[in-house]
Coordinates of C-alpha atoms and ligand atoms in Angstrom, one line a residue:
X1 CA -20.4 -23.2 13.4
X2 CA -20.8 -19.9 12.7
X3 CA -20.1 -17.8 9.6
X4 CA -17.4 -16.7 7.4
X5 CA -17.7 -12.8 7.5
X6 CA -15.8 -10.7 4.7
X7 CA -15.1 -6.5 6.1
X8 CA -14.9 -5.0 2.7
X9 CA -16.3 -5.5 -0.8
X10 CA -13.2 -4.7 -3.1
X11 CA -10.7 -6.5 -4.8
X12 CA -9.2 -8.6 -2.2
X13 CA -12.9 -9.1 -0.4
X14 CA -15.0 -10.1 -3.8
X15 CA -12.2 -12.6 -4.8
X16 CA -11.9 -14.3 -1.3
X17 CA -16.0 -14.5 -1.2
X18 CA -16.1 -15.7 -5.3
X19 CA -13.2 -18.4 -4.0
X20 CA -14.9 -19.5 -1.5
X21 CA -18.5 -19.4 -2.8
X22 CA -16.9 -22.1 -5.6
X23 CA -16.3 -24.6 -2.9
X24 CA -20.0 -24.0 -1.4
X25 CA -20.1 -27.4 -0.6
X26 CA -17.1 -27.7 1.6
X27 CA -18.6 -25.6 4.1
X28 CA -21.4 -27.0 5.6
X29 CA -23.9 -24.4 6.4
X30 CA -21.7 -21.9 7.3
X31 CA -22.7 -18.3 5.5
X32 CA -20.4 -15.9 3.8
X33 CA -21.2 -12.4 4.3
X34 CA -19.8 -9.6 2.9
X35 CA -19.9 -6.3 4.5
X36 CA -19.2 -3.1 2.8
X37 CA -20.0 0.3 3.7
X38 CA -20.5 1.4 -0.3
X39 CA -23.5 -0.1 -2.4
X40 CA -20.7 -0.2 -5.0
X41 CA -17.4 -2.0 -5.8
X42 CA -15.4 0.6 -7.3
X43 CA -12.4 0.2 -9.8
X44 CA -9.6 2.3 -8.2
X45 CA -6.8 2.4 -10.7
X46 CA -9.3 3.5 -13.6
X47 CA -10.3 6.6 -11.0
X48 CA -7.9 9.1 -12.2
X49 CA -9.7 8.9 -15.7
X50 CA -12.9 9.1 -14.1
X51 CA -11.3 12.5 -12.7
X52 CA -10.6 13.7 -16.4
X53 CA -13.5 12.8 -17.6
X54 CA -12.4 10.1 -19.9
X55 CA -14.4 7.3 -17.9
X56 CA -17.7 7.3 -16.9
X57 CA -18.5 6.5 -13.0
X58 CA -20.9 3.4 -14.7
X59 CA -17.8 1.8 -16.2
X60 CA -16.1 1.7 -13.1
X61 CA -18.8 0.8 -10.4
X62 CA -20.2 -2.5 -9.9
X63 CA -23.5 -2.8 -7.9
X64 CA -22.5 -5.6 -4.9
X65 CA -25.7 -6.4 -4.0
X66 CA -26.6 -7.6 -7.8
X67 CA -22.9 -9.2 -8.0
X68 CA -22.8 -11.2 -4.5
X69 CA -26.8 -12.3 -5.3
X70 CA -25.1 -14.4 -8.3
X71 CA -22.9 -15.7 -6.0
X72 CA -25.4 -16.4 -3.4
X73 CA -23.6 -14.3 -1.1
X74 CA -24.8 -12.5 1.6
X75 CA -24.4 -8.6 1.8
X76 CA -24.5 -6.3 4.3
X77 CA -24.6 -2.7 3.3
X78 CA -23.0 -1.0 6.5
X79 CA -20.0 0.4 8.1
X80 CA -17.8 -1.7 10.5
X81 CA -17.1 0.4 13.3
X82 CA -15.5 -2.3 15.8
X83 CA -14.1 -6.1 15.8
X84 CA -13.8 -8.2 19.0
X85 CA -11.7 -10.7 18.0
X86 CA -12.1 -12.4 21.6
X87 CA -16.4 -12.4 21.2
X88 CA -15.7 -13.1 17.7
X89 CA -17.9 -10.4 16.7
X90 CA -18.4 -7.6 13.9
X91 CA -19.4 -4.5 15.1
X92 CA -21.6 -2.5 12.7
X93 CA -22.3 1.2 12.6
X94 CA -26.3 0.5 12.4
X95 CA -25.7 -1.1 15.8
X96 CA -26.0 -4.6 14.4
X97 CA -23.5 -7.4 15.5
X98 CA -22.6 -10.1 13.4
X99 CA -20.7 -13.4 15.1
X100 CA -18.2 -15.2 13.0
X101 CA -16.3 -18.8 13.0
X102 CA -14.1 -17.2 10.0
X103 CA -13.5 -13.6 9.8
X104 CA -11.4 -12.0 6.7
X105 CA -10.3 -8.4 7.0
X106 CA -10.2 -6.8 3.7
X107 CA -11.3 -2.9 3.6
X108 CA -8.2 -1.5 2.0
X109 CA -6.9 1.8 2.9
X110 CA -8.5 5.5 2.5
X111 CA -6.9 8.8 2.6
X112 CA -4.6 9.9 5.5
X113 CA -4.2 14.0 6.3
X114 CA -2.1 13.0 9.4
X115 CA -3.9 14.9 12.1
X116 CA -3.8 18.0 9.5
X117 CA -7.9 19.0 10.2
X118 CA -7.5 22.6 8.3
X119 CA -6.4 20.3 5.0
X120 CA -8.7 17.5 6.0
X121 CA -11.6 19.8 6.1
X122 CA -10.6 21.9 2.4
X123 CA -8.9 19.1 0.7
X124 CA -10.6 16.9 -1.8
X125 CA -9.5 13.3 -2.1
X126 CA -9.8 10.0 -4.5
X127 CA -11.1 7.0 -2.8
X128 CA -13.9 6.3 -4.1
X129 CA -15.8 6.9 -7.7
X130 CA -17.8 9.1 -5.9
X131 CA -14.9 11.2 -4.5
X132 CA -13.6 10.9 -8.5
X133 CA -17.0 12.6 -9.8
X134 CA -16.9 15.3 -7.2
X135 CA -13.2 16.2 -7.9
X136 CA -14.4 16.2 -11.5
X137 CA -17.2 18.6 -11.2
X138 CA -15.3 20.6 -8.6
X139 CA -12.7 20.9 -11.2
X140 CA -15.2 21.9 -14.0
X141 CA -17.2 24.9 -11.9
X142 CA -14.7 26.2 -9.6
X143 CA -13.7 29.6 -11.6
X144 CA -10.2 29.4 -10.7
X145 CA -8.0 26.8 -12.2
X146 CA -5.1 26.8 -10.2
X147 CA -4.6 23.2 -8.5
X148 CA -2.7 21.8 -5.7
X149 CA -2.2 18.6 -5.5
X150 CA -0.3 17.5 -2.1
X151 CA 1.6 13.9 -2.6
X152 CA 3.8 12.7 -5.8
X153 CA 2.9 9.0 -5.6
X154 CA 0.9 7.3 -8.0
X155 CA -1.9 8.4 -7.2
X156 CA -0.6 12.6 -7.0
X157 CA 0.7 12.1 -10.2
X158 CA -2.3 9.7 -12.2
X159 CA -4.6 12.9 -10.6
X160 CA -2.2 15.8 -11.6
X161 CA -1.8 14.2 -15.5
X162 CA -5.7 13.7 -15.6
X163 CA -6.9 17.4 -14.2
X164 CA -4.1 18.5 -17.0
X165 CA -5.0 16.5 -19.8
X166 CA -8.8 17.2 -18.7
X167 CA -8.5 21.4 -19.1
X168 CA -6.2 21.4 -22.3
X169 CA -9.0 19.2 -23.8
X170 CA -11.5 21.9 -22.6
X171 CA -9.6 24.1 -24.1
X172 CA -8.6 26.4 -21.1
X173 CA -5.0 28.3 -21.3
X174 CA -4.6 29.2 -18.2
X175 CA -4.6 27.0 -15.6
X176 CA -1.6 25.8 -13.6
X177 CA -1.8 22.1 -12.0
X178 CA 0.8 21.5 -9.1
X179 CA 2.3 18.8 -7.4
X180 CA 3.4 19.2 -4.0
X181 CA 5.9 16.7 -2.7
X182 CA 7.3 16.2 0.7
X183 CA 10.4 14.0 -0.4
X184 CA 13.6 15.6 -2.8
X185 CA 11.7 13.8 -5.8
X186 CA 8.5 12.0 -7.0
X187 CA 7.6 8.3 -6.7
X188 CA 9.7 7.1 -3.8
X189 CA 11.2 4.0 -4.4
X190 CA 10.6 3.8 -7.6
X191 CA 14.2 3.6 -10.2
X192 CA 15.0 7.1 -11.1
X193 CA 14.3 6.3 -14.7
X194 CA 10.8 6.2 -13.9
X195 CA 11.1 9.7 -12.2
X196 CA 13.1 10.6 -15.0
X197 CA 10.6 9.7 -17.3
X198 CA 7.4 11.0 -15.2
X199 CA 8.4 14.3 -14.7
X200 CA 9.8 15.2 -18.2
X201 CA 5.9 14.2 -19.2
X202 CA 4.4 15.7 -16.7
X203 CA 6.4 19.1 -18.2
X204 CA 5.0 18.1 -21.5
X205 CA 1.4 18.4 -20.0
X206 CA 2.4 21.8 -17.7
X207 CA 2.3 20.2 -14.4
X208 CA 4.8 21.8 -11.9
X209 CA 6.4 19.6 -9.1
X210 CA 7.2 21.5 -6.3
X211 CA 10.0 18.6 -4.6
X212 CA 11.3 19.0 -1.3
X213 CA 8.2 21.2 -0.3
X214 CA 4.8 20.9 2.1
X215 CA 1.9 22.7 2.9
X216 CA 3.2 25.5 5.6
X217 CA -0.3 27.6 6.0
X218 CA -4.1 27.4 4.5
X219 CA -6.6 29.9 4.4
X220 CA -9.5 30.6 2.7
X221 CA -8.3 32.2 -0.7
X222 CA -4.1 31.5 -0.2
X223 CA -2.1 28.7 0.3
X224 CA 1.5 29.2 1.3
X225 CA 4.2 26.6 0.8
X226 CA 7.7 25.8 2.5
X227 CA 9.4 26.6 -0.4
X228 CA 8.1 30.5 0.0
X229 CA 5.5 30.1 -3.1
X230 CA 2.3 31.3 -2.0
X231 CA -0.9 30.0 -4.5
X232 CA -4.3 32.5 -4.2
X233 CA -7.5 31.2 -5.2
X234 CA -6.1 27.6 -5.4
X235 CA -8.3 24.0 -5.4
X236 CA -6.4 21.4 -2.9
X237 CA -6.4 18.0 -3.6
X238 CA -4.5 15.4 -1.0
X239 CA -3.3 12.4 -2.2
X240 CA -0.2 12.2 0.4
X241 CA -1.0 9.3 2.2
X242 CA -3.0 6.6 3.1
X243 CA -4.5 4.4 6.2
X244 CA -6.5 1.5 7.1
X245 CA -10.0 2.7 8.8
X246 CA -10.1 3.2 12.5
X247 CA -11.4 0.2 13.4
X248 CA -8.2 -2.1 12.5
X249 CA -6.3 0.7 13.8
X250 CA -7.9 0.0 17.5
X251 CA -7.3 -3.4 17.2
X252 CA -4.7 -5.2 19.6
X253 CA -2.7 -6.9 16.9
X254 CA 1.2 -5.8 15.6
X255 CA 0.5 -3.1 12.5
X256 CA 2.8 -0.8 10.6
X257 CA 2.9 2.9 10.4
X258 CA -0.2 2.6 7.8
X259 CA -2.3 0.9 10.6
X260 CA -2.2 -2.2 7.8
X261 CA -2.6 -5.9 9.8
X262 CA 0.7 -7.8 10.2
X263 CA 0.3 -11.4 9.2
X264 CA 2.2 -14.3 9.2
X265 CA 3.0 -16.5 5.9
X266 CA -1.1 -18.1 5.5
X267 CA -2.4 -14.6 5.9
X268 CA -3.3 -15.4 9.7
X269 CA -3.0 -12.3 12.4
X270 CA -5.3 -14.2 15.2
X271 CA -7.3 -18.1 15.3
X272 CA -9.2 -18.6 12.4
X273 CA -8.8 -14.4 11.1
X274 CA -6.6 -13.2 8.2
X275 CA -6.4 -10.0 6.7
X276 CA -5.2 -9.8 2.9
X277 CA -4.9 -6.9 0.1
X278 CA -4.1 -3.2 1.4
X279 CA -5.5 -3.7 5.1
X280 CA -2.4 -6.8 5.3
X281 CA 1.2 -5.8 6.0
X282 CA 2.7 -9.0 4.2
X283 CA 6.5 -9.1 4.9
X284 CA 8.4 -11.0 2.2
X285 CA 12.2 -11.5 1.8
X286 CA 12.6 -8.4 4.5
X287 CA 10.1 -5.9 2.2
X288 CA 6.6 -5.0 3.1
X289 CA 4.4 -5.7 -0.3
X290 CA 3.3 -2.6 -1.9
X291 CA 0.0 -2.0 -2.7
X292 CA -1.3 -3.6 -5.3
X293 CA -4.2 -5.4 -7.3
X294 CA -2.4 -8.2 -8.3
X295 CA -1.2 -9.0 -4.3
X296 CA -5.0 -8.3 -2.9
X297 CA -6.3 -10.9 -5.9
X298 CA -3.6 -13.6 -4.9
X299 CA -3.9 -13.2 -1.1
X300 CA -7.6 -13.4 -1.0
X301 CA -7.1 -16.9 -3.0
X302 CA -4.7 -18.0 0.1
X303 CA -7.0 -16.7 2.8
X304 CA -9.6 -18.4 1.3
X305 CA -7.8 -22.2 0.9
X306 CA -6.6 -21.8 4.4
X307 CA -10.3 -21.5 5.6
X308 CA -11.0 -24.3 3.6
X309 CA -8.4 -26.4 5.0
X310 CA -9.4 -25.8 8.8
X311 CA -12.8 -26.6 8.1
X312 CA -11.5 -29.6 6.1
X313 CA -9.2 -30.7 9.8
X314 CA -5.8 -30.2 8.2
X315 CA -3.2 -28.7 10.3
X316 CA -0.9 -27.4 7.8
X317 CA -2.1 -24.2 6.1
X318 CA -0.9 -23.3 2.7
X319 CA 1.7 -20.4 2.4
X320 CA 1.4 -17.0 0.4
X321 CA 4.6 -16.9 -2.0
X322 CA 4.5 -13.7 -3.8
X323 CA 4.9 -12.9 -7.7
X324 CA 5.2 -9.5 -8.8
X325 CA 4.1 -9.2 -12.4
X326 CA 5.6 -5.5 -12.3
X327 CA 3.9 -2.3 -11.6
X328 CA 3.3 0.5 -14.5
X329 CA 2.4 4.8 -13.8
X330 CA 0.1 5.7 -16.4
X331 CA -0.4 9.2 -17.5
X332 CA -3.6 10.8 -19.3
X333 CA -1.5 11.8 -22.5
X334 CA -1.3 8.1 -23.6
X335 CA 1.9 7.6 -22.2
X336 CA 3.3 5.1 -18.6
X337 CA 5.9 3.8 -17.6
X338 CA 7.0 0.8 -15.4
X339 CA 8.6 -2.6 -15.6
X340 CA 6.2 -5.4 -16.4
X341 CA 8.0 -9.0 -16.0
X342 CA 11.8 -8.5 -16.6
X343 CA 11.2 -5.6 -19.0
X344 CA 11.3 -1.5 -18.8
X345 CA 8.0 -0.6 -20.3
X346 CA 7.4 3.3 -21.4
X347 CA 5.1 5.3 -23.8
X348 CA 2.1 4.5 -25.4
X349 CA 3.2 0.4 -25.1
X350 CA 2.8 0.4 -21.3
X351 CA -0.1 2.8 -21.8
X352 CA -2.5 0.4 -23.2
X353 CA -0.9 -2.6 -21.0
X354 CA -2.1 -0.3 -18.2
X355 CA -5.6 -0.7 -19.3
X356 CA -5.5 -4.2 -20.7
X357 CA -4.6 -5.1 -17.2
X358 CA -7.6 -2.8 -15.9
X359 CA -10.3 -4.8 -18.4
X360 CA -9.0 -8.3 -17.1
X361 CA -9.2 -7.1 -13.9
X362 CA -12.5 -5.8 -14.1
X363 CA -15.5 -8.3 -12.9
X364 CA -18.2 -7.3 -14.7
X365 CA -18.9 -7.7 -18.8
X366 CA -20.6 -4.0 -18.7
X367 CA -17.3 -2.6 -16.8
X368 CA -14.8 -4.6 -19.3
X369 CA -16.5 -3.4 -22.6
X370 CA -17.0 0.0 -21.2
X371 CA -13.6 0.8 -20.4
X372 CA -12.5 -1.3 -23.7
X373 CA -14.5 1.6 -25.8
X374 CA -12.9 4.5 -24.1
X375 CA -9.4 2.8 -24.6
X376 CA -10.1 2.8 -28.1
X377 CA -12.3 6.2 -27.8
X378 CA -8.9 7.9 -27.0
X379 CA -6.7 5.7 -29.1
X380 CA -8.6 7.4 -32.1
X381 CA -9.3 10.4 -30.6
Ligands
FAD1 C1 -6.0 6.2 -7.2 C2 -5.7 4.5 -7.3 C3 -4.7 4.6 -8.4 C4 -4.3 2.9 -8.0 N1 -3.9 2.0 -9.2 C5 -3.2 1.2 -9.5 C6 -2.9 0.3 -10.5 O1 -2.8 1.0 -11.8 N2 -2.5 -1.0 -10.5 C7 -2.4 -1.6 -9.2 O2 -2.0 -2.8 -9.2 N3 -3.5 -1.3 -8.1 C8 -3.5 0.3 -7.8 N4 -4.4 0.7 -6.9 C9 -4.2 0.1 -5.8 C10 -5.5 -0.7 -5.9 O3 -6.4 -0.1 -6.1 C11 -5.5 -1.6 -4.3 O4 -4.1 -2.4 -4.4 C12 -6.7 -2.3 -4.3 O5 -8.2 -1.9 -4.5 C13 -6.4 -3.4 -2.9 O6 -7.5 -3.9 -2.7 P1 -8.6 -4.6 -1.7 O7 -9.8 -5.0 -1.9 O8 -7.6 -4.2 -0.5 O9 -8.9 -3.0 -0.8 P2 -10.1 -1.9 -1.7 O10 -10.5 -2.3 -3.3 O11 -9.8 0.0 -1.4 O12 -11.8 -2.1 -1.1 C14 -11.8 -2.3 0.5 C15 -13.1 -2.3 0.3 O13 -13.7 -1.7 1.3 C16 -14.8 -1.3 1.7 N5 -14.6 -0.3 3.5 C17 -13.6 -0.1 4.3 N6 -13.5 0.5 5.3 C18 -14.9 -0.3 5.7 C19 -15.6 -0.3 6.9 N7 -15.3 0.1 8.0 N8 -16.8 -0.7 7.0 C20 -17.4 -1.8 5.8 N9 -16.5 -1.5 4.5 C21 -15.8 -1.2 5.0 C22 -14.4 -0.2 1.1 O14 -15.9 0.6 1.0 C23 -13.8 -0.7 0.0 O15 -14.9 -1.1 -0.6 C24 -4.5 2.5 -7.2 C25 -5.2 2.5 -5.7 C26 -5.8 4.1 -6.4 C27 -6.6 4.9 -5.0

């Protein structure tokens, strides 16, 4: 009998730990161990608000050691560098080795610079709450307010709107926030009306969109775009894509272009090994499930249930049937748009719904009340 090792204490990993901990009596002597490179769980959907100083960092972070101790789950604060599924071992950066009987890979994804070392050296990114604070401090202290955001997906748009709203709030007149998007339009596969709504709203915030453009050259003082436009004294933020951490990409199993592990309907990729959340590539009705909190949490419950079924000697594993509640693109001027269930939602209603989801999904009372207070303050400001 071995341990249940969960790599990553994000939405998926913590939900799996909670679900398994609730059924502790069925686990026998097995320990549940969560490994995370960070000391905190960071609530990613609210990070753009931290960048714009609308929400303090303390409202979006949760101390993993304290939370997991309450669940009676072991916590290993270290980075996983390799997983040997044949020897059933997880190798840590500090040299430690953890053996497992069951494994859940829930390490999410991080910014992908696509091998552009120059951009990686110069650009800010938004993977963690600490990154959000670095971004806010840099924008506040850097004399030039010429901001280039590479990537016109959700993250790029949310960062752009937050920074533009922040600079307005600080009464800085001469700012320029620019989104550089390689494709012909922002927001990839989303419906045209959502793209149009976001474009109009970003325009109201004085955010410029350079579609069909990419970074052609970067030097200390100058950034050149493929469309010919040049920026001097710029601040670069990279939000052009994500991929899984190196140890996942190095695994011998099938992966998609972002290095997400291909899983079957039971979220299994190898004997007793499951992948969930952003680290998993789950195909349903011919399409790969997008990265979202709702799927990460639902997948965690299925993986935990399947581990319990294997322990109980059951042959058939539970299958994951995704239920999509919809998506919203929130922007800092109290507007959002998207689809919730079958309804198109836009404006302040969508914006409030987004934060209602964030409050509901937050884990601690401190985070829930904190985000609720920030929402009220912004509504009545
Ligand atoms: C800016 C932003 C805004 C978003 N907005 C929304 C939204 O509005 N709605 C929505 O549904 N989704 C949103 N998402 C996506 C959502 O946050 C993810 O789908 C969700 O966080 C995935 O959960 P996860 O547990 O798989 O990964 P994560 O939450 O990313 O957690 C992964 C954990 O693994 C740890 N880890 C990584 N590598 C290692 C390693 N080598 N060793 C040890 N630990 C490791 C990390 O430290 C992290 O704690 C947003 C994402 C971002 C970045």
